[in-house]
mmCIF file of C-alpha atoms in Angstrom:
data_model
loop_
_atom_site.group_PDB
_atom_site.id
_atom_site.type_symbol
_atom_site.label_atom_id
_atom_site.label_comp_id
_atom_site.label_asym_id
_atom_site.label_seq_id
_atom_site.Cartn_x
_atom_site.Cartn_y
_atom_site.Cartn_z
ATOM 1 C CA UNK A 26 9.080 -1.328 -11.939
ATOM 2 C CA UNK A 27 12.338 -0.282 -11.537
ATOM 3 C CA UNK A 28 14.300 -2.697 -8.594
ATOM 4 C CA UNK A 29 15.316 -0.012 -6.744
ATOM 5 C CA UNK A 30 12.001 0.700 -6.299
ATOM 6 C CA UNK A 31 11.067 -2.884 -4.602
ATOM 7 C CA UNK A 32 14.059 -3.897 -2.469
ATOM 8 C CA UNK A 33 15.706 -1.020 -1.478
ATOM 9 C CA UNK A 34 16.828 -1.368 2.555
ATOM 10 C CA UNK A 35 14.583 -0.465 4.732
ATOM 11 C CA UNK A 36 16.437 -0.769 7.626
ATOM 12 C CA UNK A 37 15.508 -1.645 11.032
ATOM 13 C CA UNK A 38 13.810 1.758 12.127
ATOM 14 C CA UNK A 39 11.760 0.887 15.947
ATOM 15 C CA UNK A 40 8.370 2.211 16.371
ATOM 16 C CA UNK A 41 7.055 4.510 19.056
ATOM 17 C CA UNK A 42 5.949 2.138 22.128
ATOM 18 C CA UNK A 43 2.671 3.587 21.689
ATOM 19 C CA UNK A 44 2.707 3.561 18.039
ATOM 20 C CA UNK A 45 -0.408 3.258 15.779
ATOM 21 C CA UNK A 46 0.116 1.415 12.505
ATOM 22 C CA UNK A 47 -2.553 1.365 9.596
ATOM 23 C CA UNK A 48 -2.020 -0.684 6.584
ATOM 24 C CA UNK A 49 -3.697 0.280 3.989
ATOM 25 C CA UNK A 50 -4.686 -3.383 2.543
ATOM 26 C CA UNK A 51 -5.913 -2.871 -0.863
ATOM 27 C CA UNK A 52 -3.006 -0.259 -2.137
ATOM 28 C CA UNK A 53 -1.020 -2.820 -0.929
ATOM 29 C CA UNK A 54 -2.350 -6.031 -2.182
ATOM 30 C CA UNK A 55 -1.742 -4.769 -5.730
ATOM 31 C CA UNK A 56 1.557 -3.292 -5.493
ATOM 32 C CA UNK A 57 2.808 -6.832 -3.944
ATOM 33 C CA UNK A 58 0.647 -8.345 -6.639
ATOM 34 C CA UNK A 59 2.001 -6.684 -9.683
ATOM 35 C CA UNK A 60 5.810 -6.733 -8.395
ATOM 36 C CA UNK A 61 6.151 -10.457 -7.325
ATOM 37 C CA UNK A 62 5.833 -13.147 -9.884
ATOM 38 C CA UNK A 63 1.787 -14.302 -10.709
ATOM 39 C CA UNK A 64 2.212 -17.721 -10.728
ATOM 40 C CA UNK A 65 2.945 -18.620 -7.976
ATOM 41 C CA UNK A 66 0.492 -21.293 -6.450
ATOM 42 C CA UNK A 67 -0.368 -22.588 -3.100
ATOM 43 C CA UNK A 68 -0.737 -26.724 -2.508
ATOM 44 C CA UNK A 69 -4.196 -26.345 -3.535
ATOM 45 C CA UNK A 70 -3.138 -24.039 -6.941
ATOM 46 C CA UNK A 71 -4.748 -21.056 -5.956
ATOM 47 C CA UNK A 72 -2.353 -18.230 -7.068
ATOM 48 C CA UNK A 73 -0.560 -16.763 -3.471
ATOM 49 C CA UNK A 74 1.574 -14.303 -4.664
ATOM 50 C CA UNK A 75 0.195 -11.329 -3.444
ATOM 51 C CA UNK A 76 -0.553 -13.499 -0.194
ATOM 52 C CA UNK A 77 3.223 -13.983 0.280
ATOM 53 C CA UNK A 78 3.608 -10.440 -0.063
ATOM 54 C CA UNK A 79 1.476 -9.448 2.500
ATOM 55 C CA UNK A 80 2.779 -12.038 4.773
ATOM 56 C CA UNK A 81 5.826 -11.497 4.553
ATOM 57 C CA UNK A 82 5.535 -7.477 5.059
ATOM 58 C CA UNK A 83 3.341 -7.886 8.319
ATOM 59 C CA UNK A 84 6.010 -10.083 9.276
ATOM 60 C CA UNK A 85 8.217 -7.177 8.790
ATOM 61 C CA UNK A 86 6.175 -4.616 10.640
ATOM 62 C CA UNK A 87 5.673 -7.191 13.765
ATOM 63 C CA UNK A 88 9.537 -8.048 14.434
ATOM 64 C CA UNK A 89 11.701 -5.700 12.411
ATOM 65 C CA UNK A 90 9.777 -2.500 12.898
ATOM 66 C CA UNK A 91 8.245 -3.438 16.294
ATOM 67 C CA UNK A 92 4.780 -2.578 15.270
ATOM 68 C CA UNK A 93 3.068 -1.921 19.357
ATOM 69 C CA UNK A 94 -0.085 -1.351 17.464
ATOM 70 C CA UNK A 95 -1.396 -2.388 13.927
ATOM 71 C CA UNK A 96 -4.712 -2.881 12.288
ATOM 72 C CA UNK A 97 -5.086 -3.976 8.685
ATOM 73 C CA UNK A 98 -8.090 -1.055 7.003
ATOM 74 C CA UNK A 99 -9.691 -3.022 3.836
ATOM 75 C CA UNK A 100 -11.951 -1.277 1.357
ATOM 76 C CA UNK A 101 -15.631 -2.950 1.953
ATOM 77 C CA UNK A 102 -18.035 -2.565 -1.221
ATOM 78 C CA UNK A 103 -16.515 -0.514 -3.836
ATOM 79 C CA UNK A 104 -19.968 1.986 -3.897
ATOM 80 C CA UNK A 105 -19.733 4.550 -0.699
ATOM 81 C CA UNK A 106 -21.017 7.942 0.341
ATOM 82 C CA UNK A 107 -18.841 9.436 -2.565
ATOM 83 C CA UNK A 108 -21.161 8.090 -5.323
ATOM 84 C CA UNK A 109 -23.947 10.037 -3.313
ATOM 85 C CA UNK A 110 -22.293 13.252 -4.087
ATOM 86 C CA UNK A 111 -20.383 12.195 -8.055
ATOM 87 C CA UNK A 112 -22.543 9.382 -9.387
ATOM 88 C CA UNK A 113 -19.336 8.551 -11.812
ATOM 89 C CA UNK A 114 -16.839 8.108 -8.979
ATOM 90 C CA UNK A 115 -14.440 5.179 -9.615
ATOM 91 C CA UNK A 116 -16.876 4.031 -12.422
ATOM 92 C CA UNK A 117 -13.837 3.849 -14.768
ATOM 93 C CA UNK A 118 -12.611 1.210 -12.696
ATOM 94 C CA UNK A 119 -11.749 -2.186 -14.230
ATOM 95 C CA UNK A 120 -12.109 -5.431 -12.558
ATOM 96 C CA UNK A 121 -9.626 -6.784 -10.407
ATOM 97 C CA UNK A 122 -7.337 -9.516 -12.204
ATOM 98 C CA UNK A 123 -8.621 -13.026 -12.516
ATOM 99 C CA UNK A 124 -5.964 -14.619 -10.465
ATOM 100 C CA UNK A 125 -5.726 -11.959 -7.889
ATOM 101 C CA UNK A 126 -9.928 -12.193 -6.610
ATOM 102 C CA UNK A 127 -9.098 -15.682 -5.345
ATOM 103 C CA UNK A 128 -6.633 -13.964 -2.997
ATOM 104 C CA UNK A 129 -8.165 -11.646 -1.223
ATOM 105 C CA UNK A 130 -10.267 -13.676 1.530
ATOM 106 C CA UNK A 131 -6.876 -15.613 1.963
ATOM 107 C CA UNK A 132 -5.025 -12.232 2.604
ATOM 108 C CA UNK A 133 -7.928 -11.542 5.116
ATOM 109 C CA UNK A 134 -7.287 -15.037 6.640
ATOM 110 C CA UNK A 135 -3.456 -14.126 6.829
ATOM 111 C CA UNK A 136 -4.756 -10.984 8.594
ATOM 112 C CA UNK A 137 -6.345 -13.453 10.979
ATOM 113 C CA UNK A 138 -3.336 -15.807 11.237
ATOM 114 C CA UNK A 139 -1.479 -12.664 12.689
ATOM 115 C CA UNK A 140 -3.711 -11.995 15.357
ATOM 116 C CA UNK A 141 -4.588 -8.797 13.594
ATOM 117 C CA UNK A 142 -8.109 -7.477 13.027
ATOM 118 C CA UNK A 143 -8.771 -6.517 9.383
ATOM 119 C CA UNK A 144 -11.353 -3.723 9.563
ATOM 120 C CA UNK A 145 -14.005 -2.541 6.808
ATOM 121 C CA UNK A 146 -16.558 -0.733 6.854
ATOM 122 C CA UNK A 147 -20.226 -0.488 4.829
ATOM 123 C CA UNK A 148 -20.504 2.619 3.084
ATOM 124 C CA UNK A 149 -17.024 4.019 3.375
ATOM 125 C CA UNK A 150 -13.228 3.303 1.970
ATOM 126 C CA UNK A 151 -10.279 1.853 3.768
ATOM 127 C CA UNK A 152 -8.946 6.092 3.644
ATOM 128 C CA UNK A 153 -11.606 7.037 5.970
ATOM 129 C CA UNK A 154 -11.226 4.259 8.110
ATOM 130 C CA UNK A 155 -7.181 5.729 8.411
ATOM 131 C CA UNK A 156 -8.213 8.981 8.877
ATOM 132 C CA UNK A 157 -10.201 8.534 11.404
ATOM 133 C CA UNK A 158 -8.306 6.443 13.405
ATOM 134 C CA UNK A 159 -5.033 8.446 13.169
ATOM 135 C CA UNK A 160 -7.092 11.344 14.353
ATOM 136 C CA UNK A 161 -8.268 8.989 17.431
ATOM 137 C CA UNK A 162 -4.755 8.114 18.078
ATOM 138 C CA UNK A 163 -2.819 11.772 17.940
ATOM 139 C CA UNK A 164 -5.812 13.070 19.708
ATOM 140 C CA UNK A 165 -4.212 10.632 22.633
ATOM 141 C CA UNK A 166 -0.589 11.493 22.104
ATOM 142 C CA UNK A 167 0.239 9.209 19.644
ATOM 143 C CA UNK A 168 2.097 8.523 16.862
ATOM 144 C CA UNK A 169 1.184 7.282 13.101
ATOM 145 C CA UNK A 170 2.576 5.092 10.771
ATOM 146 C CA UNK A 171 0.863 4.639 7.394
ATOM 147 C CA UNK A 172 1.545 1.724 5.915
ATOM 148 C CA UNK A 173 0.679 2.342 2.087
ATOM 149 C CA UNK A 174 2.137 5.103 -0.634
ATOM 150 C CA UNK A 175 -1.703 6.277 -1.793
ATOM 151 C CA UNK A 176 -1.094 9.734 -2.907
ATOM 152 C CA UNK A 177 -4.740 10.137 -1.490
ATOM 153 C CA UNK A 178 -3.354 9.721 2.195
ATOM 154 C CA UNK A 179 -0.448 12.083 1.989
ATOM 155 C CA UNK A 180 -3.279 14.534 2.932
ATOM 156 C CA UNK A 181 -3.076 13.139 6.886
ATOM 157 C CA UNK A 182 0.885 13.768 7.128
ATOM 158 C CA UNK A 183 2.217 15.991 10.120
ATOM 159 C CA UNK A 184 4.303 16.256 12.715
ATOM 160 C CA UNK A 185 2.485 13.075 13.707
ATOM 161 C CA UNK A 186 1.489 11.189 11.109
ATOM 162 C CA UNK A 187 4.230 9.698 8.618
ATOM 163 C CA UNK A 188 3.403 7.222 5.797
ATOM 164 C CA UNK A 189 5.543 4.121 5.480
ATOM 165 C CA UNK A 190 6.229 2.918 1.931
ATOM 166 C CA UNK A 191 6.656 -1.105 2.485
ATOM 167 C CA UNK A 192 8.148 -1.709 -1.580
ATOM 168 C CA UNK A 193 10.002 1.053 -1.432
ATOM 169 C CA UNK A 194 11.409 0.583 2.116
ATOM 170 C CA UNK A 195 10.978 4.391 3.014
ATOM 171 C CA UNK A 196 9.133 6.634 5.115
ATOM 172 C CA UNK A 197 7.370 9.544 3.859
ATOM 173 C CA UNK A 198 7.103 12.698 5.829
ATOM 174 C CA UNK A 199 5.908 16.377 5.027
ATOM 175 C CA UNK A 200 8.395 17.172 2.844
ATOM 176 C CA UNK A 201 7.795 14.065 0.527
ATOM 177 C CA UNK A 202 4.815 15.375 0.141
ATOM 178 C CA UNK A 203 5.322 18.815 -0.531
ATOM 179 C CA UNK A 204 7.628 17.622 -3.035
ATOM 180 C CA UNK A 205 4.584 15.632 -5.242
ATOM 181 C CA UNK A 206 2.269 18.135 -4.725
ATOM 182 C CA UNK A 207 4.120 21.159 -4.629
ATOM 183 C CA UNK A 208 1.478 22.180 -1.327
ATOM 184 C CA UNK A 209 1.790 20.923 2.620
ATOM 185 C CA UNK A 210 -0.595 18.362 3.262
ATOM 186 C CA UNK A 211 -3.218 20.753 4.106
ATOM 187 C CA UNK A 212 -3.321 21.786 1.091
ATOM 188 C CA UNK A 213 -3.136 18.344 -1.108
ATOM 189 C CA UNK A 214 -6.710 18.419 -1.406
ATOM 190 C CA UNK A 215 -7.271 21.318 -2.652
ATOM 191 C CA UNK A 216 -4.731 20.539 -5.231
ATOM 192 C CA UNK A 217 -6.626 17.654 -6.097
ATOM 193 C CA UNK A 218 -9.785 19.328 -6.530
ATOM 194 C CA UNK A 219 -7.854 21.388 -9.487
ATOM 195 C CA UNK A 220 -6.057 18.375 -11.554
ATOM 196 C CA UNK A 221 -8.697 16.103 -10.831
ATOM 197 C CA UNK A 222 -7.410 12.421 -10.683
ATOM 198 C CA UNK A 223 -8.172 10.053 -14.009
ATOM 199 C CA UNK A 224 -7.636 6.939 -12.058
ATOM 200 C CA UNK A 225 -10.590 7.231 -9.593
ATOM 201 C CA UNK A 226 -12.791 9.325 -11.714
ATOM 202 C CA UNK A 227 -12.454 12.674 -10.342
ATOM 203 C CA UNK A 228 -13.394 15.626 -12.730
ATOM 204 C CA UNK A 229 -11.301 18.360 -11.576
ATOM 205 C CA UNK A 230 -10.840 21.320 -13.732
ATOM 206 C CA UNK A 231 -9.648 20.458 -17.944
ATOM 207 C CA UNK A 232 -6.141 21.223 -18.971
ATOM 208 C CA UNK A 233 -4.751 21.885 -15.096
ATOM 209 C CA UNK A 234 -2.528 19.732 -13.667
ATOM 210 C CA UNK A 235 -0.834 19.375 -10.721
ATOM 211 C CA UNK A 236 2.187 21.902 -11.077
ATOM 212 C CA UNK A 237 -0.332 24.539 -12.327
ATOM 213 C CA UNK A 238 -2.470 23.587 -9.358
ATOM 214 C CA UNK A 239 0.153 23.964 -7.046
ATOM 215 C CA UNK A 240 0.815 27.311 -8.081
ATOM 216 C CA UNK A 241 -2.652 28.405 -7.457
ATOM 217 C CA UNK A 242 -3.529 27.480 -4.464
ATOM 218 C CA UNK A 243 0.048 28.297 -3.581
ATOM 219 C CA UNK A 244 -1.013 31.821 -4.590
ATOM 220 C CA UNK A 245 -4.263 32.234 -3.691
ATOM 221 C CA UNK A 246 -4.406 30.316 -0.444
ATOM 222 C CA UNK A 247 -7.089 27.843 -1.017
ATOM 223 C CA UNK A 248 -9.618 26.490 -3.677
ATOM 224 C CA UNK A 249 -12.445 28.855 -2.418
ATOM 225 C CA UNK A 250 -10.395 31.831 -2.386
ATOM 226 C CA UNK A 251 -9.255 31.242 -6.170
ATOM 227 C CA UNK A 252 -13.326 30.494 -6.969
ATOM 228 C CA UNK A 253 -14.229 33.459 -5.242
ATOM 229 C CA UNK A 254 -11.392 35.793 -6.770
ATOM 230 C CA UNK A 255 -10.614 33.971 -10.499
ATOM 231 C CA UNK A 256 -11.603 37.782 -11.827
ATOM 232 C CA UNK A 257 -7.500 38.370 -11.179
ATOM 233 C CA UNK A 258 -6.356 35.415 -13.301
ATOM 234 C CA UNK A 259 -4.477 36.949 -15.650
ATOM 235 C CA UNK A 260 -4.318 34.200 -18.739
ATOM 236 C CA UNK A 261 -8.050 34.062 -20.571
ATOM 237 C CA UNK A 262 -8.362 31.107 -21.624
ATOM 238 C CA UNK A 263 -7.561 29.679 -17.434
ATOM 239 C CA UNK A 264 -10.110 31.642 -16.116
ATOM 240 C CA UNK A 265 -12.657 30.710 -18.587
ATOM 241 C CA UNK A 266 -12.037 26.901 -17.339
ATOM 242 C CA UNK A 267 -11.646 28.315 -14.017
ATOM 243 C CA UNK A 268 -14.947 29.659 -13.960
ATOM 244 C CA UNK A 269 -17.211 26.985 -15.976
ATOM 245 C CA UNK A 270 -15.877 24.050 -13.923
ATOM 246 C CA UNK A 271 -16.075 25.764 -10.560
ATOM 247 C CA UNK A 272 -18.479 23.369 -9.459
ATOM 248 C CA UNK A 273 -16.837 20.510 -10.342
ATOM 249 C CA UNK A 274 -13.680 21.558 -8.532
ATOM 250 C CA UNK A 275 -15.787 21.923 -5.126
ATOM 251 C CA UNK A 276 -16.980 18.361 -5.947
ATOM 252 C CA UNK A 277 -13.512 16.998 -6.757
ATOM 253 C CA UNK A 278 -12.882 18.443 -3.366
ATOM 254 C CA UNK A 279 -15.807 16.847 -1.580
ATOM 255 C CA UNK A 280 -14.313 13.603 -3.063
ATOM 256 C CA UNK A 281 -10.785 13.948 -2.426
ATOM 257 C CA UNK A 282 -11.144 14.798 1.543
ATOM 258 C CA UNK A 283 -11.491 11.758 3.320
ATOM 259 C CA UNK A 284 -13.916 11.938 6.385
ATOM 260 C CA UNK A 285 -12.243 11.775 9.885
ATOM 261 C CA UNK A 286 -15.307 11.455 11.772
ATOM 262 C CA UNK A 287 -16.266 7.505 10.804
ATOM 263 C CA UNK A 288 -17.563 5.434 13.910
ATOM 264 C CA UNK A 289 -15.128 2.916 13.305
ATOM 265 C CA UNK A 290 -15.638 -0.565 14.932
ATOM 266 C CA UNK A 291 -12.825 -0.965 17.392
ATOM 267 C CA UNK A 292 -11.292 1.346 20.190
ATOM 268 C CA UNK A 293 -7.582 1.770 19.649
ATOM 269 C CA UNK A 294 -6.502 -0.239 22.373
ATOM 270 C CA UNK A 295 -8.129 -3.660 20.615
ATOM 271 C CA UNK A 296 -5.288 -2.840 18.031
ATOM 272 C CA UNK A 297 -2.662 -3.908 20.356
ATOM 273 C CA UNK A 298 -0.301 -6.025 18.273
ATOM 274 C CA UNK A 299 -0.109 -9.460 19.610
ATOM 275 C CA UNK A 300 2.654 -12.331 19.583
ATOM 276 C CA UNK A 301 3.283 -13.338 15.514
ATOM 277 C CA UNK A 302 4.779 -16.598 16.565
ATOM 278 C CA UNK A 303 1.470 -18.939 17.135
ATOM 279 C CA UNK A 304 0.200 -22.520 15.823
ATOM 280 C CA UNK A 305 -2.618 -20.233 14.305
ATOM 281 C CA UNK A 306 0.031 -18.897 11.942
ATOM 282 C CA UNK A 307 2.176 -21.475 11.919
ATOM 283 C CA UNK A 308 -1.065 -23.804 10.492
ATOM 284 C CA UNK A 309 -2.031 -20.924 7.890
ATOM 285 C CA UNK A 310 2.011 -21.105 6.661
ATOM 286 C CA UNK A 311 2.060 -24.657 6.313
ATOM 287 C CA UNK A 312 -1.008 -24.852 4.591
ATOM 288 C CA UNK A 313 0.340 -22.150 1.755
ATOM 289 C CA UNK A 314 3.761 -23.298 1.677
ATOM 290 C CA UNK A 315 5.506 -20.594 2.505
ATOM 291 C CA UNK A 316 8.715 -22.411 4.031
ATOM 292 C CA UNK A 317 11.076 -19.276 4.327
ATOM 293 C CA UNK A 318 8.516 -17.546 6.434
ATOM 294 C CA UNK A 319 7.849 -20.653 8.426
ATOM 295 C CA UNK A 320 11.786 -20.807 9.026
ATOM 296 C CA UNK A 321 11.898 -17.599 9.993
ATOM 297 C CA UNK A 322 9.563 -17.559 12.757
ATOM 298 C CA UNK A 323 11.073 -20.652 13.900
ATOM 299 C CA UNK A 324 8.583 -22.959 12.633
ATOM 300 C CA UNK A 325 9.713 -25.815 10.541
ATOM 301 C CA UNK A 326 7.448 -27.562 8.724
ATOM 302 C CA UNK A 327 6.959 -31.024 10.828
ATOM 303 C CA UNK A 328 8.516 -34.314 9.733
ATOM 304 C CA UNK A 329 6.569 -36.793 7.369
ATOM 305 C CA UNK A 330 6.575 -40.124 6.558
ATOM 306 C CA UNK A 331 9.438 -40.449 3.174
ATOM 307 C CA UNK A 332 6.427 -41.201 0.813
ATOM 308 C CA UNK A 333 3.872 -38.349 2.442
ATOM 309 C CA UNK A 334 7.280 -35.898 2.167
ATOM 310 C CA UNK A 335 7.567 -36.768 -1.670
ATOM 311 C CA UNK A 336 3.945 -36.187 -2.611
ATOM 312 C CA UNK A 337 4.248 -32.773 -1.070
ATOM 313 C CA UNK A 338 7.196 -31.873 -2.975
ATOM 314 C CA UNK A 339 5.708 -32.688 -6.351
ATOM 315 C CA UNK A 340 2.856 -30.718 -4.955
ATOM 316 C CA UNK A 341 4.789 -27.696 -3.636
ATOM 317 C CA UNK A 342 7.797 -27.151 -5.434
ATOM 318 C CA UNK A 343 10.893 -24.988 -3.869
ATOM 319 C CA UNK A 344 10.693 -21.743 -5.501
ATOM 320 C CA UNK A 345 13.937 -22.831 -7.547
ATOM 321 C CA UNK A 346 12.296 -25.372 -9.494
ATOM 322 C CA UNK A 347 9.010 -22.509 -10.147
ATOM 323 C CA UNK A 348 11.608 -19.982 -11.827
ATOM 324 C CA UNK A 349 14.359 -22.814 -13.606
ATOM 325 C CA UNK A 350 16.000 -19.621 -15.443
ATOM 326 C CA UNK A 351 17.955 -19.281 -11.852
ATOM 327 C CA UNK A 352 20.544 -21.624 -10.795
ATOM 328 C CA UNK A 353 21.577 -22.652 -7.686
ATOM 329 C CA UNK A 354 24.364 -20.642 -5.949
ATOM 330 C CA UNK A 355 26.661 -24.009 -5.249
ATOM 331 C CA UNK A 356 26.648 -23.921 -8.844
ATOM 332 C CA UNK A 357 28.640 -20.792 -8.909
ATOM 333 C CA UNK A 358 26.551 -19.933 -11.881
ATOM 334 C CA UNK A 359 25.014 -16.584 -13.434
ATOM 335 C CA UNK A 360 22.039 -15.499 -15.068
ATOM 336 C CA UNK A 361 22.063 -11.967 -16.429
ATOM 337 C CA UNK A 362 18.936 -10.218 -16.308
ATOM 338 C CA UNK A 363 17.871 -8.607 -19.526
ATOM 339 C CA UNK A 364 14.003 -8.337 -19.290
ATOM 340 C CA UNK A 365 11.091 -7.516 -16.686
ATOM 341 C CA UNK A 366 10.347 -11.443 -15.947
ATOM 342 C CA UNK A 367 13.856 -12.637 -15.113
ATOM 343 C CA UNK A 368 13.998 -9.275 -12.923
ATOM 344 C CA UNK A 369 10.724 -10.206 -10.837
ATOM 345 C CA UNK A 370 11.933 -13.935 -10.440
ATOM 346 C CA UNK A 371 14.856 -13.198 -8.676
ATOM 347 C CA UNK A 372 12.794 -10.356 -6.462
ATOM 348 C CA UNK A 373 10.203 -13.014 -5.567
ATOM 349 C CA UNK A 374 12.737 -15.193 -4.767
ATOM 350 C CA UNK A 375 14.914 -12.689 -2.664
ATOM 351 C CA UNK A 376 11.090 -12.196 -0.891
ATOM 352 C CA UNK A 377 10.538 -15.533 -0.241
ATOM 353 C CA UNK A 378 14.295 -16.087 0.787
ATOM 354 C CA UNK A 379 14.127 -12.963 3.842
ATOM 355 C CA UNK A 380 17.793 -12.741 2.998
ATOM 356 C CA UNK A 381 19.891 -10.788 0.016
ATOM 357 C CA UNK A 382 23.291 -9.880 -0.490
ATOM 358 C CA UNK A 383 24.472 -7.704 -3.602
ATOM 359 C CA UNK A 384 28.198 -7.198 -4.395
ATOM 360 C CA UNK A 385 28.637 -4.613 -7.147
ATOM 361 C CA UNK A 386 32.084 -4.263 -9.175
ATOM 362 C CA UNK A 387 33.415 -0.977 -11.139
ATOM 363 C CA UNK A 388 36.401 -0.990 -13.519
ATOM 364 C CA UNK A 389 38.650 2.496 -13.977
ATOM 365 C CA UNK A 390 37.681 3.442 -18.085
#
């Protein structure tokens, strides 16, 4: 992953007073999981990597951003309505990684820590939960913030609803998404329905992607009106696919719309964001070792007896002494980065850290 990609500024855009943000959990989890370093290890040795990801970014969205409201959505049992209607939906799917299932009921307990209710919900996927509650919220005036880069939730963005990549730094807005799909988000599903997606299983129609897509639907309108009029396709061989897959295209649309109308299990006003800064979070820090975040928050890590103090070092080691390729800046060292490791060991550090400066230098050839 290229490093612009995973600490690019931010910058310190404030939310609406009213504003509503959902965090899409699992898209998350393994973004943070597969950009930071995978070894690193909590007191215990449970691998915490992704869990320093995620703490660190709600961090972010509580203080920097001024989150007013937040909820954390979480994907309950991977089988949902959608295997009802495709049988082989997300069958392709592998297993999560071996060090990563550890972490998930500690990023739920980070969740916690926050003061932040992580919601799920039997029979449906964190998208749903999203959709539906950024309908409930512009339905009362306000604005959305999704927290996540799923190319499945670009179909929510409007006016009102934005999507806020936290890796990236950016936010995403209508014309970010007309630019992937070539379509407004009204018409990213239909899209969809046409190029199918590999990664979750979705048929969609063989030998369209999504520039050809694009240009039908832009053309036509909408997936039923090409269906119902693929007579005027002009190239043979595309309306021969066009035709025998129609059904699967109105499926890979059935599975690509994410349903708006869930009963989810809070009212918007329980997602009031509360105060970060509590012994509930400062305990769940401590107890993970995540000493940059605890500094930041204002929490040192209490003072222990010289031999109780040593036995915790040799149990959690600064983040220095995990990575030994990088040297200490009193040093006045170097290390030049010439492969994908090296690269993620200083970004994990720079994570864990809060704080990075870069000084660039160009020479007149």
């Amino acid at each position: 992953m290229p490093l612009s990609e995973i600490v690019q500024n931010p910058g310190h855009e404030k939310a609406d007073n009213d504003e509503l943000f959902l965090v899409d959990a699992s898209g998350y989890i393994f973004r943070a999981y597969f950009a930071l370093p995978q070894n690193l290890t909590n007191p215990d040795g449970v691998p915490v990597g992704a869990v320093m990801g995620f703490s660190n970014m709600i961090h972010k969205l509580l203080t920097d951003l001024h989150a007013p409201y937040i909820a954390v959505i979480f994907d309950a049992a991977r089988r949902n309505f959608r295997n009802e209607i495709y049988s082989e939906y997300k069958a392709n799917r592998e297993a999560a990684p071996e060090d990563l299932v550890p972490q998930f009921p500690l990023i739920r307990d980070a969740a916690e820590a926050f003061g932040l209710p992580g919601i799920e919900l039997d029979g449906y996927e964190a998208d749903d939960l999203i959709a539906t509650y950024a309908r409930l919220a512009t339905e009362q005036g306000k604005r959305v913030t999704i927290v996540g880069s799923d190319k499945d939730l670009m179909q929510l963005v409007n006016d009102k609803v934005r999507m806020y990549d936290p890796i990236k730094g950016k936010y995403l807005g209508i014309e970010d998404v007309h630019e992937k799909f070539g379509v407004p988000p009204d018409k990213v599903v239909d899209v969809q329905a046409l190029a199918g997606d590999s990664v979750d299983n979705v048929p969609g129609v063989p030998g369209i992607g999504i520039k050809t897509a694009a240009q039908l639907i832009n053309e036509f309108g909408s997936l039923e009106s090409l269906l119902d009029r693929v007579d005027e396709i002009k190239q043979p061989k595309r309306r021969e696919l066009l035709t025998t897959h129609a059904e699967n295209a109105r499926i890979s649309k059935k599975l690509a719309t994410l349903d708006a109308q869930v009963k989810v299990p809070f009212a918007l006003e329980d997602l009031k964001a509360r105060d970060p800064e509590t012994p509930q979070l400062s305990a769940f820090l401590q107890k993970h070792g995540f000493k940059a975040l605890l500094n930041r928050i204002g929490q040192n890590a209490p003072a222990k007896p010289q031999a109780a103090e040593a036995a915790l070092e040799r149990t959690v080691r600064p983040l220095p002494d995990l990575i030994p390729s990088i040297p200490h800046p009193s040093k006045n060292e170097y290390t030049l980065i010439t492969d994908e490791e090296t690269l993620k060991a200083w970004i994990a550090r720079a994570y864990e850290t809060g704080i990075m400066a870069v000084d660039t230098e160009t020479t007149d050839l």
